[in-house]
Each structure stands twice: as C-alpha cells, then as structure tokens.
mmCIF file of C-alpha atoms and ligand atoms in Angstrom:
data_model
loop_
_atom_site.group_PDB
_atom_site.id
_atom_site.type_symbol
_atom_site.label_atom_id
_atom_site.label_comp_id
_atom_site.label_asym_id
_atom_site.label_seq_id
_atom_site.Cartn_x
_atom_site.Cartn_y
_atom_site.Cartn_z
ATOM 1 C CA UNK A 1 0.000 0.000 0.000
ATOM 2 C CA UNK A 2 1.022 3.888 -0.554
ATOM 3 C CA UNK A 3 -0.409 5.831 2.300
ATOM 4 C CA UNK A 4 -3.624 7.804 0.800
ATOM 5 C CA UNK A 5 -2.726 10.917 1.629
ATOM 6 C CA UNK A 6 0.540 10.495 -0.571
ATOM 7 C CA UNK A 7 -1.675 9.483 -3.541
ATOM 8 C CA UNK A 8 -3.858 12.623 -3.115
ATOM 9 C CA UNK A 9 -1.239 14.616 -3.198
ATOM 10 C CA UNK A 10 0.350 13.454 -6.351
ATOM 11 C CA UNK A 11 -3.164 13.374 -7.504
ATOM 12 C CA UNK A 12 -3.510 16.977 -6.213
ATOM 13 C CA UNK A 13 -0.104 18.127 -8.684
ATOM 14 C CA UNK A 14 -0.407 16.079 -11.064
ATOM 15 C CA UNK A 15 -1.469 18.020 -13.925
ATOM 16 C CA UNK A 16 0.648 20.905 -12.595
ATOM 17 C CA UNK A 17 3.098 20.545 -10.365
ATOM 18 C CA UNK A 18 3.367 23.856 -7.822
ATOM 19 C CA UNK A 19 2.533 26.505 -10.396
ATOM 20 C CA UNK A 20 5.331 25.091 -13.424
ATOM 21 C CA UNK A 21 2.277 24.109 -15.906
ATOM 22 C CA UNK A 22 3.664 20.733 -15.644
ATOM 23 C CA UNK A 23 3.270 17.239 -14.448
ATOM 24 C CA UNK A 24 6.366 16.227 -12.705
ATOM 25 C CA UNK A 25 5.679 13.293 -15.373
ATOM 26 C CA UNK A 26 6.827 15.333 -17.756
ATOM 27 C CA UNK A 27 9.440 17.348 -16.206
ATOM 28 C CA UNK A 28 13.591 17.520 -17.478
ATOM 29 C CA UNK A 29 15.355 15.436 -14.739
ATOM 30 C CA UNK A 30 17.522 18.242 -15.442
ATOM 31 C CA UNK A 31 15.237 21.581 -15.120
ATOM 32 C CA UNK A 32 15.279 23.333 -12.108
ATOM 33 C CA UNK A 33 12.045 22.081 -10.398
ATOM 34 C CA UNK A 34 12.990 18.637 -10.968
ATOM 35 C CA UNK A 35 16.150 18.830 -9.501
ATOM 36 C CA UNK A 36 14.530 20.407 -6.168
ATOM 37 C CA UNK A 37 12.039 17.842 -5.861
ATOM 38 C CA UNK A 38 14.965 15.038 -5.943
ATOM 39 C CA UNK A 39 16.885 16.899 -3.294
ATOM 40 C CA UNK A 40 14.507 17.482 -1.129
ATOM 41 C CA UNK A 41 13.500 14.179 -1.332
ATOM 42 C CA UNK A 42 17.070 12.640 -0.655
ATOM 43 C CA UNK A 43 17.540 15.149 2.646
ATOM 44 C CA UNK A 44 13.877 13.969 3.983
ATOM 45 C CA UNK A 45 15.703 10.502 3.597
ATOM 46 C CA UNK A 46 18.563 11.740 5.036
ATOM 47 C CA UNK A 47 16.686 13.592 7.729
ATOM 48 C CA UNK A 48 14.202 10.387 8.135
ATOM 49 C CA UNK A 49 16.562 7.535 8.686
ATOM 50 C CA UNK A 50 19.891 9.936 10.736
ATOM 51 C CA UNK A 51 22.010 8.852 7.329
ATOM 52 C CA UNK A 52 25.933 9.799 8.283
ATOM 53 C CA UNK A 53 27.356 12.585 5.988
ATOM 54 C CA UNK A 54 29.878 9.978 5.100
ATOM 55 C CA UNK A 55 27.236 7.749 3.586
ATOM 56 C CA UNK A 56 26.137 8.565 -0.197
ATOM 57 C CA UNK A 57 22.271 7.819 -1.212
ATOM 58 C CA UNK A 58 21.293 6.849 -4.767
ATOM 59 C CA UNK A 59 18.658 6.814 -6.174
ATOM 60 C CA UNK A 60 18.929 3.679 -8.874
ATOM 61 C CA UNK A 61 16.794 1.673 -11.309
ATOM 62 C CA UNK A 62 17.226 -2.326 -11.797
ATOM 63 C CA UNK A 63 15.600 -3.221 -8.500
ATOM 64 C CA UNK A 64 17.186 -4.556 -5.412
ATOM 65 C CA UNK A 65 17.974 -7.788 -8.224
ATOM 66 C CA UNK A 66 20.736 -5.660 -10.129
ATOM 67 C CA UNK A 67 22.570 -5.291 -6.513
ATOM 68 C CA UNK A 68 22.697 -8.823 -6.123
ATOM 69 C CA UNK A 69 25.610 -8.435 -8.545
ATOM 70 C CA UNK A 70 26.138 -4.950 -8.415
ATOM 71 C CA UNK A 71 27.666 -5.927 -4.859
ATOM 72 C CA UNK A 72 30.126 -8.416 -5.563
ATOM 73 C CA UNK A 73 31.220 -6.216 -8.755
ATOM 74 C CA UNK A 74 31.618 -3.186 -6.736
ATOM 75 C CA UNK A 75 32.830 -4.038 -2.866
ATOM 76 C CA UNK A 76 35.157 -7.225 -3.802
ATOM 77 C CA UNK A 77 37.930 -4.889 -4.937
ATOM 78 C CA UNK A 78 40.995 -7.048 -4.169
ATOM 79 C CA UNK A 79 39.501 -9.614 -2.581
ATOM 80 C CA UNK A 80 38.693 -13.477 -3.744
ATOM 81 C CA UNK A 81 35.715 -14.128 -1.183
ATOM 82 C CA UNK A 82 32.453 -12.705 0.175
ATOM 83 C CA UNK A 83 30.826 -14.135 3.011
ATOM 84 C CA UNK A 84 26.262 -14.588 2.592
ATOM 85 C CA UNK A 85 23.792 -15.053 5.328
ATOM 86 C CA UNK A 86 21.390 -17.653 3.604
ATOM 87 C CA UNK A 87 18.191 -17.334 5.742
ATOM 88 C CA UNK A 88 15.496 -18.026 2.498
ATOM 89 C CA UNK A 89 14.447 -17.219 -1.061
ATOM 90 C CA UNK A 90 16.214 -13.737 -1.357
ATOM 91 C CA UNK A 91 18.785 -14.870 0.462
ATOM 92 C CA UNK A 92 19.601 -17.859 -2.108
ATOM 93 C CA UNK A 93 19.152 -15.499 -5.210
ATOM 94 C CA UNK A 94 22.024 -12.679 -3.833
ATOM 95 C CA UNK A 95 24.088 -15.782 -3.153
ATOM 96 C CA UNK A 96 23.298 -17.334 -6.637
ATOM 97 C CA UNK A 97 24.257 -14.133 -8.415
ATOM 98 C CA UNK A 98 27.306 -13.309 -5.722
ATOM 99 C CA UNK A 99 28.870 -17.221 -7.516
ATOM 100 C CA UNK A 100 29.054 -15.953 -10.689
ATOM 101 C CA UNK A 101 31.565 -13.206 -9.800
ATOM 102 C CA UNK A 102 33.679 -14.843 -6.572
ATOM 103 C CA UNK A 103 33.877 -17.660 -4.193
ATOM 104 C CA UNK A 104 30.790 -17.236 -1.442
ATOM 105 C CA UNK A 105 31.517 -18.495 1.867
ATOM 106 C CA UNK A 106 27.897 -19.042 3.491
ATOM 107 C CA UNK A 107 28.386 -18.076 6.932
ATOM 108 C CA UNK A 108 24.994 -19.710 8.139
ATOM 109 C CA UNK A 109 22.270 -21.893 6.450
ATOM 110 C CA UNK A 110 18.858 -21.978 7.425
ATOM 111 C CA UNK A 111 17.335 -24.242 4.991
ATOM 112 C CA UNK A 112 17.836 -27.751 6.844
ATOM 113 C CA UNK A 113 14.968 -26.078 9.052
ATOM 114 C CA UNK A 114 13.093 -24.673 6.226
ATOM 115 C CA UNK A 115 13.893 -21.195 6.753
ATOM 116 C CA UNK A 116 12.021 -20.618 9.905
ATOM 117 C CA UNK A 117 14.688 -19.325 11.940
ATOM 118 C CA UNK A 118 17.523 -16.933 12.200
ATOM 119 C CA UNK A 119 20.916 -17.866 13.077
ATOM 120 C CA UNK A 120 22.686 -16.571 15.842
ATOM 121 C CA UNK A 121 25.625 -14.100 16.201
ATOM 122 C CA UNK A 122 27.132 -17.017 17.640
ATOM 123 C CA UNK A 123 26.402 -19.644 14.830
ATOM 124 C CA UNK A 124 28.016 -17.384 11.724
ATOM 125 C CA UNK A 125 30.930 -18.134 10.692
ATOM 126 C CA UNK A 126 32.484 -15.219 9.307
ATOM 127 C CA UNK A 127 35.532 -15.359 7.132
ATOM 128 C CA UNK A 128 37.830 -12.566 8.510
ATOM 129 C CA UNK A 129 39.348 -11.986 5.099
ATOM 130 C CA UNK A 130 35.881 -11.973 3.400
ATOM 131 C CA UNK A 131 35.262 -8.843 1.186
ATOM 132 C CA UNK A 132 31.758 -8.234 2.663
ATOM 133 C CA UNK A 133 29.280 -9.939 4.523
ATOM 134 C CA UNK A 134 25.791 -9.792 2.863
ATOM 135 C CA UNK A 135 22.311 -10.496 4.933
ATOM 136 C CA UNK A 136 18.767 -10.028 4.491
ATOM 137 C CA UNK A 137 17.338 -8.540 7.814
ATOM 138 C CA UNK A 138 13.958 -9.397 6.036
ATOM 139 C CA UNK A 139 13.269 -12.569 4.499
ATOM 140 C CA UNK A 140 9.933 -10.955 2.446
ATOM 141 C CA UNK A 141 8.389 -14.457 1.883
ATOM 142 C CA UNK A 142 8.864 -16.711 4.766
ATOM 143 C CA UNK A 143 8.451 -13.948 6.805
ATOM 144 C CA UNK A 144 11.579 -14.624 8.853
ATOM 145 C CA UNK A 145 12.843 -10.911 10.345
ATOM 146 C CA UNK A 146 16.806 -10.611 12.046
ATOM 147 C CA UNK A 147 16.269 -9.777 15.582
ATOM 148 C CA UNK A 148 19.676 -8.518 16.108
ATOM 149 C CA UNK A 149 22.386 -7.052 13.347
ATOM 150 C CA UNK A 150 25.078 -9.006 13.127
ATOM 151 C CA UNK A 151 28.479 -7.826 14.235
ATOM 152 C CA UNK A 152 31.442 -8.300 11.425
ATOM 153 C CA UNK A 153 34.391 -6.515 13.117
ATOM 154 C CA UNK A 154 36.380 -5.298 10.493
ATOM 155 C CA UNK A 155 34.080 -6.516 7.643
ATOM 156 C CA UNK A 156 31.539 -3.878 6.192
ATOM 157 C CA UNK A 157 27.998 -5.634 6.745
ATOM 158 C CA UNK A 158 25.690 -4.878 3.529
ATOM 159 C CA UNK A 159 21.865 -5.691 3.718
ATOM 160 C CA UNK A 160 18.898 -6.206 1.455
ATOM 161 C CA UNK A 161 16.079 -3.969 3.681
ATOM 162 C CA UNK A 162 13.822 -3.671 1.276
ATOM 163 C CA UNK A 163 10.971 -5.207 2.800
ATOM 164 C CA UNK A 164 11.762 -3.560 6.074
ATOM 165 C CA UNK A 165 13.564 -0.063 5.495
ATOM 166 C CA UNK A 166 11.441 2.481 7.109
ATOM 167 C CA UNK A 167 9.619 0.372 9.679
ATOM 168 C CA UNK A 168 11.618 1.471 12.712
ATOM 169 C CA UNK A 169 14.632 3.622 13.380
ATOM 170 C CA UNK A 170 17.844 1.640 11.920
ATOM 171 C CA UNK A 171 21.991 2.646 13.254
ATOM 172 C CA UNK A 172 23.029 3.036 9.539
ATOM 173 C CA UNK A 173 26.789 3.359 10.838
ATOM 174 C CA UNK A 174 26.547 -0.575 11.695
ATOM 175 C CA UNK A 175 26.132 -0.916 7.838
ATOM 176 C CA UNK A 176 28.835 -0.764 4.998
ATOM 177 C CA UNK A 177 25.842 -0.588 2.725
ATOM 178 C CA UNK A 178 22.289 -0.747 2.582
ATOM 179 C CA UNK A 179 19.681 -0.742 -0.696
ATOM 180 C CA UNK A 180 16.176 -1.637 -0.803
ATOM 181 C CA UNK A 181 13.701 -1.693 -4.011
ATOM 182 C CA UNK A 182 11.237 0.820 -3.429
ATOM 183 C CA UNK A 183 8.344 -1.037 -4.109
ATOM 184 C CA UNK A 184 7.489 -2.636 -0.915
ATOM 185 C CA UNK A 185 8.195 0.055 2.023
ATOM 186 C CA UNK A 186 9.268 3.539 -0.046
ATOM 187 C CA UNK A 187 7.229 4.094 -2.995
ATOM 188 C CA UNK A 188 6.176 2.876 -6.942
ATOM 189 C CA UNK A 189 8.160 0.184 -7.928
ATOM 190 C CA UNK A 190 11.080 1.178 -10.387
ATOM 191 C CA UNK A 191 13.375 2.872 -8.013
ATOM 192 C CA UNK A 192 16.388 1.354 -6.064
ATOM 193 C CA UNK A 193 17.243 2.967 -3.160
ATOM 194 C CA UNK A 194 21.617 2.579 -2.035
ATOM 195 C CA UNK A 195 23.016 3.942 0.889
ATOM 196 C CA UNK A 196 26.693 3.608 0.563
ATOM 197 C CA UNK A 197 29.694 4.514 2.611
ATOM 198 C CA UNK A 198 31.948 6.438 1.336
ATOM 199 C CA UNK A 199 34.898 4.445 1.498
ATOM 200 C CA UNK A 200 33.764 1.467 -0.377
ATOM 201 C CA UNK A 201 33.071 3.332 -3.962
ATOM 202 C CA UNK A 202 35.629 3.518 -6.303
ATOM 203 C CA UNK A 203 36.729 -0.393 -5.778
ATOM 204 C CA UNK A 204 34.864 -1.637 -8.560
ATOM 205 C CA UNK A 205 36.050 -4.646 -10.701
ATOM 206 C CA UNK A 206 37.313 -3.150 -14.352
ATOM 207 C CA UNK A 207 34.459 -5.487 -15.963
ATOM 208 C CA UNK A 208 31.452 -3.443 -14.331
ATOM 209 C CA UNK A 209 29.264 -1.811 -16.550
ATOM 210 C CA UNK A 210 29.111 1.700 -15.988
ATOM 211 C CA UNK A 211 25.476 1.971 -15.311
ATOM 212 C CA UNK A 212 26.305 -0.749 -12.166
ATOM 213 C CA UNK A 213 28.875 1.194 -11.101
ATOM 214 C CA UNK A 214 28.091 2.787 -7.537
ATOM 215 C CA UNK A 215 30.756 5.686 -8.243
ATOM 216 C CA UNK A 216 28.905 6.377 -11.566
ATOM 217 C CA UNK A 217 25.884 7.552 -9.612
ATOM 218 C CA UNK A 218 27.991 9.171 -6.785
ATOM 219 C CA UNK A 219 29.764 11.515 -8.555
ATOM 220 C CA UNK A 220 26.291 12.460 -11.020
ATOM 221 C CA UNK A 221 23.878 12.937 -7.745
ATOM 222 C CA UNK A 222 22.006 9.579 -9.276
ATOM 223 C CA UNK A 223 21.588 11.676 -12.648
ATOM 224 C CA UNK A 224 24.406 10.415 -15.071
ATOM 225 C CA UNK A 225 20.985 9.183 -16.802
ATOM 226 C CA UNK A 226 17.400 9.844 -16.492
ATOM 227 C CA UNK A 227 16.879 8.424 -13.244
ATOM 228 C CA UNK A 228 12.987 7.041 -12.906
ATOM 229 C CA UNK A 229 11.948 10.501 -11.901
ATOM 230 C CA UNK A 230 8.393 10.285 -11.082
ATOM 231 C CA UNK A 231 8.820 7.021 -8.436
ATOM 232 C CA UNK A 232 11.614 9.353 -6.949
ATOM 233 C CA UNK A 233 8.954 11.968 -6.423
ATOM 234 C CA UNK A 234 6.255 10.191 -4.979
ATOM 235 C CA UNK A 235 8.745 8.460 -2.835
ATOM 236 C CA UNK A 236 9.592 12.069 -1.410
ATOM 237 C CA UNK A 237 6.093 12.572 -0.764
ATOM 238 C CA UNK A 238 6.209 9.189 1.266
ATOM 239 C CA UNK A 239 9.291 10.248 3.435
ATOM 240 C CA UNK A 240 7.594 13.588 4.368
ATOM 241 C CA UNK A 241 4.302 11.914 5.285
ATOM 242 C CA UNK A 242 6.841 9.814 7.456
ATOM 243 C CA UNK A 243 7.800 13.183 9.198
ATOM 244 C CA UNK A 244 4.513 13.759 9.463
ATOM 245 C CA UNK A 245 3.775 10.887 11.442
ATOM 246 C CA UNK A 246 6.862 11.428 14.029
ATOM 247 C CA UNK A 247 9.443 9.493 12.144
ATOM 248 C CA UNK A 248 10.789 6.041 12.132
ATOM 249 C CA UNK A 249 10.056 5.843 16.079
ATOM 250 C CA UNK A 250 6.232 6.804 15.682
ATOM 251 C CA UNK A 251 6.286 3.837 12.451
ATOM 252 C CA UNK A 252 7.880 1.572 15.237
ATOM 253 C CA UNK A 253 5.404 1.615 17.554
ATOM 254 C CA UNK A 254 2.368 1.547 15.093
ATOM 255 C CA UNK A 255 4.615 -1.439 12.894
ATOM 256 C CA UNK A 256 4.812 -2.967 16.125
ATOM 257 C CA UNK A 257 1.489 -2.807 17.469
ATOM 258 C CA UNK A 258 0.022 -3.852 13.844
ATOM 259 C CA UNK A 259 2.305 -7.047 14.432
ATOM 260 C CA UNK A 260 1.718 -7.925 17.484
ATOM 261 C CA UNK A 261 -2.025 -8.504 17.166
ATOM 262 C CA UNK A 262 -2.273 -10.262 14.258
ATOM 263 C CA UNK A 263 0.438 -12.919 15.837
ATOM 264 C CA UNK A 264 -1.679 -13.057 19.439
ATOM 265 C CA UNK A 265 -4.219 -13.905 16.568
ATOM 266 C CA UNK A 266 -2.378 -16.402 15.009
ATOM 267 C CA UNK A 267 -1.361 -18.024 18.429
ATOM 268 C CA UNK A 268 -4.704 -17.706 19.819
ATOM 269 C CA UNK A 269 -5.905 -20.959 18.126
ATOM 270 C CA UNK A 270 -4.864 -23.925 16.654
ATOM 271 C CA UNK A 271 -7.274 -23.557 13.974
ATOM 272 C CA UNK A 272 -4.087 -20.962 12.695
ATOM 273 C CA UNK A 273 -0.627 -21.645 12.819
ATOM 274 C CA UNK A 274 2.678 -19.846 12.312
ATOM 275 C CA UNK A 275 5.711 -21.781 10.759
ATOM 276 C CA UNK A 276 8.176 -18.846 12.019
ATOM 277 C CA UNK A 277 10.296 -19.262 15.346
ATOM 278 C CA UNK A 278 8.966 -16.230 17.655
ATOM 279 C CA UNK A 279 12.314 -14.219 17.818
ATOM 280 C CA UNK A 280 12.102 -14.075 13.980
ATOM 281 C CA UNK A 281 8.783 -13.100 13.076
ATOM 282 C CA UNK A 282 8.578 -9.972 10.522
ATOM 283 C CA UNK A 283 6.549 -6.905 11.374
ATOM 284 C CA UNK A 284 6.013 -6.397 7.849
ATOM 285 C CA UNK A 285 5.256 -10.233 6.388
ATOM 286 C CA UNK A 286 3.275 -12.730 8.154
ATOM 287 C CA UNK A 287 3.003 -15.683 6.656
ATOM 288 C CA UNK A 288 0.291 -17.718 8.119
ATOM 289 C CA UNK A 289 -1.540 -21.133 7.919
ATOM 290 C CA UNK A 290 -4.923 -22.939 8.293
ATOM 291 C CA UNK A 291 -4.484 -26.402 9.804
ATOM 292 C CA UNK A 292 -6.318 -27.814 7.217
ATOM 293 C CA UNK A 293 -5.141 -26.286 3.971
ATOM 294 C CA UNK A 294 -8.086 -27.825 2.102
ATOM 295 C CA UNK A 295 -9.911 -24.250 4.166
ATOM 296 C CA UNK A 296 -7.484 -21.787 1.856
ATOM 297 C CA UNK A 297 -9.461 -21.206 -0.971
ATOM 298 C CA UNK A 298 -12.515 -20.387 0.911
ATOM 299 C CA UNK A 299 -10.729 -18.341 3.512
ATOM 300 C CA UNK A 300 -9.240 -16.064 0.999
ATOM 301 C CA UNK A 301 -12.313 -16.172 -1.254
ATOM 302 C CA UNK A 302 -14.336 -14.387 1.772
ATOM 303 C CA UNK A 303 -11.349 -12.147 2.323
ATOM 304 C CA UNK A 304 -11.338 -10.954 -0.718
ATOM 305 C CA UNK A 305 -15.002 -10.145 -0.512
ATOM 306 C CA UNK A 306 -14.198 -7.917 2.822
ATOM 307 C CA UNK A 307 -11.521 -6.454 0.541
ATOM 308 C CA UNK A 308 -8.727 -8.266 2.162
ATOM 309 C CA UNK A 309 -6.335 -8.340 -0.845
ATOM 310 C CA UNK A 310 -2.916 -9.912 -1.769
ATOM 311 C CA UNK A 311 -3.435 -12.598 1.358
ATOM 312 C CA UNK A 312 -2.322 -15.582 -0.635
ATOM 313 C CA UNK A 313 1.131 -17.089 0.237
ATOM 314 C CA UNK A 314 4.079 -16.778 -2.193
ATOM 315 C CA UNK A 315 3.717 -19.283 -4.495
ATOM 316 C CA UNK A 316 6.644 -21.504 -2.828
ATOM 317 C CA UNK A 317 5.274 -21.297 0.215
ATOM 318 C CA UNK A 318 1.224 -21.200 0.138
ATOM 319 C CA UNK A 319 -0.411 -20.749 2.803
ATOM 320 C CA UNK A 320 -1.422 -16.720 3.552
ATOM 321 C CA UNK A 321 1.275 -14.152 3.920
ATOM 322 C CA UNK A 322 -0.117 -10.958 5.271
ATOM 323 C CA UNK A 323 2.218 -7.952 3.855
ATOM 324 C CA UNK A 324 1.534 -4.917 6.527
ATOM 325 C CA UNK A 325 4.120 -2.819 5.513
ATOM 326 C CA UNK A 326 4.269 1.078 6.666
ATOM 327 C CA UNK A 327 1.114 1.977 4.277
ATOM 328 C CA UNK A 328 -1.507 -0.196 6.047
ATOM 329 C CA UNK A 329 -3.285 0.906 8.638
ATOM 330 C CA UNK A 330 -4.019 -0.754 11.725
ATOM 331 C CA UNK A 331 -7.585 -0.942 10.951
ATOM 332 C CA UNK A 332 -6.615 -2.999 8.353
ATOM 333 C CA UNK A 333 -4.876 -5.584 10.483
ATOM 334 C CA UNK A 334 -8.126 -5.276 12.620
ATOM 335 C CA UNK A 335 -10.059 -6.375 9.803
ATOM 336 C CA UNK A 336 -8.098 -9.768 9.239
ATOM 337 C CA UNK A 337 -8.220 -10.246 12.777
ATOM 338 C CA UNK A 338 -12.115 -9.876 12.991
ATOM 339 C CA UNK A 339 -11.819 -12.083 9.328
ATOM 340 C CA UNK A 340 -9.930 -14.796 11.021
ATOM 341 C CA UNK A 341 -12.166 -15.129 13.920
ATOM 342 C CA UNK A 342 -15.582 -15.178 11.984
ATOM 343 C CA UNK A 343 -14.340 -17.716 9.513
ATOM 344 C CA UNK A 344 -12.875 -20.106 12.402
ATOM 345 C CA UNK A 345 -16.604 -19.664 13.829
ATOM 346 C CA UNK A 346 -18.418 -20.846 10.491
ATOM 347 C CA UNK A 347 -15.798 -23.629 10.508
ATOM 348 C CA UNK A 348 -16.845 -24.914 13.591
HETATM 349 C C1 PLP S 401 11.201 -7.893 -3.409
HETATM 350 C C2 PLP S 401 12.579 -8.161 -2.916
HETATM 351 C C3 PLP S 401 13.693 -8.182 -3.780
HETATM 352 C C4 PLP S 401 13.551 -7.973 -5.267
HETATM 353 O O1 PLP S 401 13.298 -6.655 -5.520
HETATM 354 P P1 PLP S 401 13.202 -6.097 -7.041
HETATM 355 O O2 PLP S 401 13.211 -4.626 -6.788
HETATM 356 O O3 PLP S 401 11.932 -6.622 -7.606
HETATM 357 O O4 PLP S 401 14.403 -6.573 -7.764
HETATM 358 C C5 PLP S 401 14.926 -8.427 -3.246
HETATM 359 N N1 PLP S 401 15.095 -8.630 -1.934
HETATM 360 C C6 PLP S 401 14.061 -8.619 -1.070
HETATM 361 C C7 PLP S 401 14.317 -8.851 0.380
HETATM 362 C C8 PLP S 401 12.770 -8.379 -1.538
HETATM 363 O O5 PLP S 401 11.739 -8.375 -0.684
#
C-alpha cells in the first residue's frame, strides 16, 4: 500500500506541479524544479533515517535484483571471497548471483529447518578476510525478520532492507551498505534505493558496466541518466508523510502494534498456525496457515469479498502471507483479525 494521503497529493499536482504548468511526469530530470524535488526528497531521507554525511544515497533503477551483482562487482575490490547469510528465497538469489563473480563463503544456512529461523551471532561463521558480509534482515516471503544485526568486526555488513527499510529507526553506521527496491516500504516500484559509505566506492572490478557502477551515480547525484523521476517523487512525498507521522520511532510503535495482534491472533488458536520461530517473526510479512489447507481457498475467497487483498502465500510457500508494511493501517490488520475469527466460527 502507498499511504492515501501520498496518492492525493500526487493526484492533487499532477497536472501541474506547484505553479510550473507541468506534471512532474513530464518534467527535465535536469530543469530546475525537478532537480529540487529530488533533493529534497534525498535530505527527507537523510533527515528520516539519521544517514551519516559519510554515507552517499542513490537513487537507482534495476531493483534490489541488479545489486545482487552490483555488490560483488563493486565491494570485492581485491579480494577473492564474500561471506552470505542464507536465511530463504532472497537470500539464495544474492548468493546465486554473488557465484558468478567470486567464491561465497555461506556463513549460516537456514534451509535444513526450512527457513524458519535466524541464526545466531554465535552460529556465523564469518571469514575474517571476506570482502563483505551480505544479509537479508527481512526474508519478504517466509516472513523470517533478524532480531539482532550481526556484528562483522572489520568486515563492512551490507543488507537487502527492502521489505523492512522504514519500519523502525535503523543505526546506519553498523552498515557498509544498505539498498532496498522501493516497491514494498518507499514508494512505486522502479526505483532502487543505495546507501553507501563512502569508502567502499571507487573499488569496482574493471568489468562493471558503468550503469552498475556505484561511483557512476555518486559523482552524477544519481543523474548520469534519467533516473525514474516520477517514483523518486512520490517516494519524497512518502518520506515527508513519514515526518509527518513522528518518524521512524512513531512507524515503530504503530509497525509494532500492527504485528503484534495479528500474531496473538495467530497463536490464539490452533485452527491458525505460524511456521516462524517467535524471535524471527517480521513486522512487515506474516506468513500464516490454516491447519487444514483444504480451508485456503474459501478463507481467501471471503477475504477478498471484505476487501482483504494480496493474502495468498508466495507461491513456494502457500499458505497466507499478510504484507503490513508502513502503508496499512491498523484498521486494516483489525479487519483480518475480525476475518480470522468469523471464519474459524463458520468452521466450527
Ligand atoms: C522484493 C525483494 C527483492 C527484489 O526486488 P526487485 O526490486 O523486484 O528486484 C529483493 N530482496 C528482497 C528482500 C525483496 O523483498
């Protein structure tokens, strides 16, 4: 969900955009207006999540899937080895793409318990030579969240947040780098959002494409093309609504809240069930399931009908997956909640 107050905004400008005459749709990335809407938005970012001045945001296209080799081509530098975190799907694909370019050491493996957990500080085993370690704090389809960020000494610690950037406040210094598709947390989908520090552009392999090239976008303020202007705007309009609400800590307690119910839910019966261990359930993705599966269809058939949308499971998974990222309101939790309890009731 975008929050509706962003969409009636853009709505609001979009035929003319604060007096110019012009949809920011049709705006030069290069004009003057443009350019003040894209800084504006990257200090409310800046502002939003307490970004060091020694950290560079861009503002990319490709998704959070052109990082998954963007990473290894930019932060191996002299190195032979990157250390991966493999705690589920997204996990497996950054690792798959990370093989192609170096040797991965996979510092923990949660698979033999079908990604249900998170591993330890304790259980990684963490190359001390390795160019980067590379988690994701958010496992977006099995719903499995990192209660803790993992300490790497010496190591700079990247991590795939994009299915959990903005949903509390985050110590970006603990991070070498972090990037996140916008799609699921920021904004429209067809912006990729990097926060970089400084020290680690400029390493890049002699084989990376320009365009994947983290310095490229450094040194050209995310503009050494046309960047995908008009997700870059609405996003802006999303991090000042998150000002609006009190910041990350205000999202925390709401994110939290939002969470917390719909698991007491979950765990209230045993007509639901949870596959995730209970220090690694997600705020944002809660995968859930019906003890008899044969009950899906119908259960998502009358949510659906309440206008209870996007329930069903990731394909890989099944089951439901409720996504209750930053957008949804708790009354929309409350909803499912008041869903789940009337359709256990006909059941029984
Ligand atoms: C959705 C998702 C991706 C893929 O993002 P794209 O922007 O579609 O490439 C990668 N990692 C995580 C954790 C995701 O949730």
């Amino acid at each position: 969900m975008l929050p509706t107050a962003v969409i009636e905004r853009a709505q609001a400008e979009m035929l003319d955009w604060n007096g110019s005459g012009m949809s920011v749709m049709e705006m030069s990335h290069r004009g003057k207006e443009y350019m003040s809407i894209a800084s504006k938005a990257e200090k409310d970012l800046r502002d939003v999540m307490s970004i060091p001045d020694n950290y560079k945001v861009l503002f990319l296209q490709g998704g959070a899937s052109s990082q998954f080799a963007a990473i290894p081509l930019n932060l191996l530098g002299e190195k032979k080895s990157a250390d991966y975190i493999n705690t589920g799907m997204w996990s497996k694909k950054a690792i798959a793409e990370a093989k192609r370019y170096c040797s991965v050491n996979i510092a923990a493996d949660t698979s033999g318990n079908g990604f249900t957990t998170v591993p330890t500080q304790a259980e990684l085993k963490l190359n001390p030579d390795a160019a980067y370690v590379h988690y994701t704090p958010n496992e977006t389809i099995g719903g499995v969240e990192f209660d803790y960020i993992p300490e790497t000494g010496d190591v700079p610690l990247i991590a795939d947040l994009s299915s959990t950037i903005l949903s509390r406040p985050i110590d970006v210094s603990r991070f070498g780098m972090i990037y996140a598709g916008a799609q699921k947390n920021i904004g429209p989908a067809g912006l990729c959002i990097v926060i970089i520090r400084e020290d680690l552009l400029g390493k890049a392999s002699d084989i990376t494409p320009t365009m994947f090239n983290y310095a490229t976008h450094a040194e050209n303020d995310s503009m050494y093309n046309t960047p995908a202007t008009y997700s870059w705007y609405v996003s802006g309009l999303v991090f000042e609504w998150i000002k609006e609400q009190g910041g990350l800590e205000a999202m925390a307690v709401v994110n939290k809240r939002k969470a917390d119910k719909l698991y007491a839910a979950i765990d209230a019966t045993d007509f639901y069930g949870s596959p995730v261990a209970i220090n690694a359930r997600s705020w944002m993705n809660v995968p859930f399931t019906l003890a008899n599966a044969d009950l899906d269809a119908a259960f998502l058939a009358g949510a659906a009908e309440r206008g209870l949308a996007t329930l069903k499971g990731h394909r890989s998974v099944g089951g439901m997956r409720a996504s209750i990222y930053n957008a949804m309101p708790e009354e929309g939790v409350d909803a499912l909640v008041a869903w789940m309890q009337e359709f256990e009731s006909s059941q029984s």
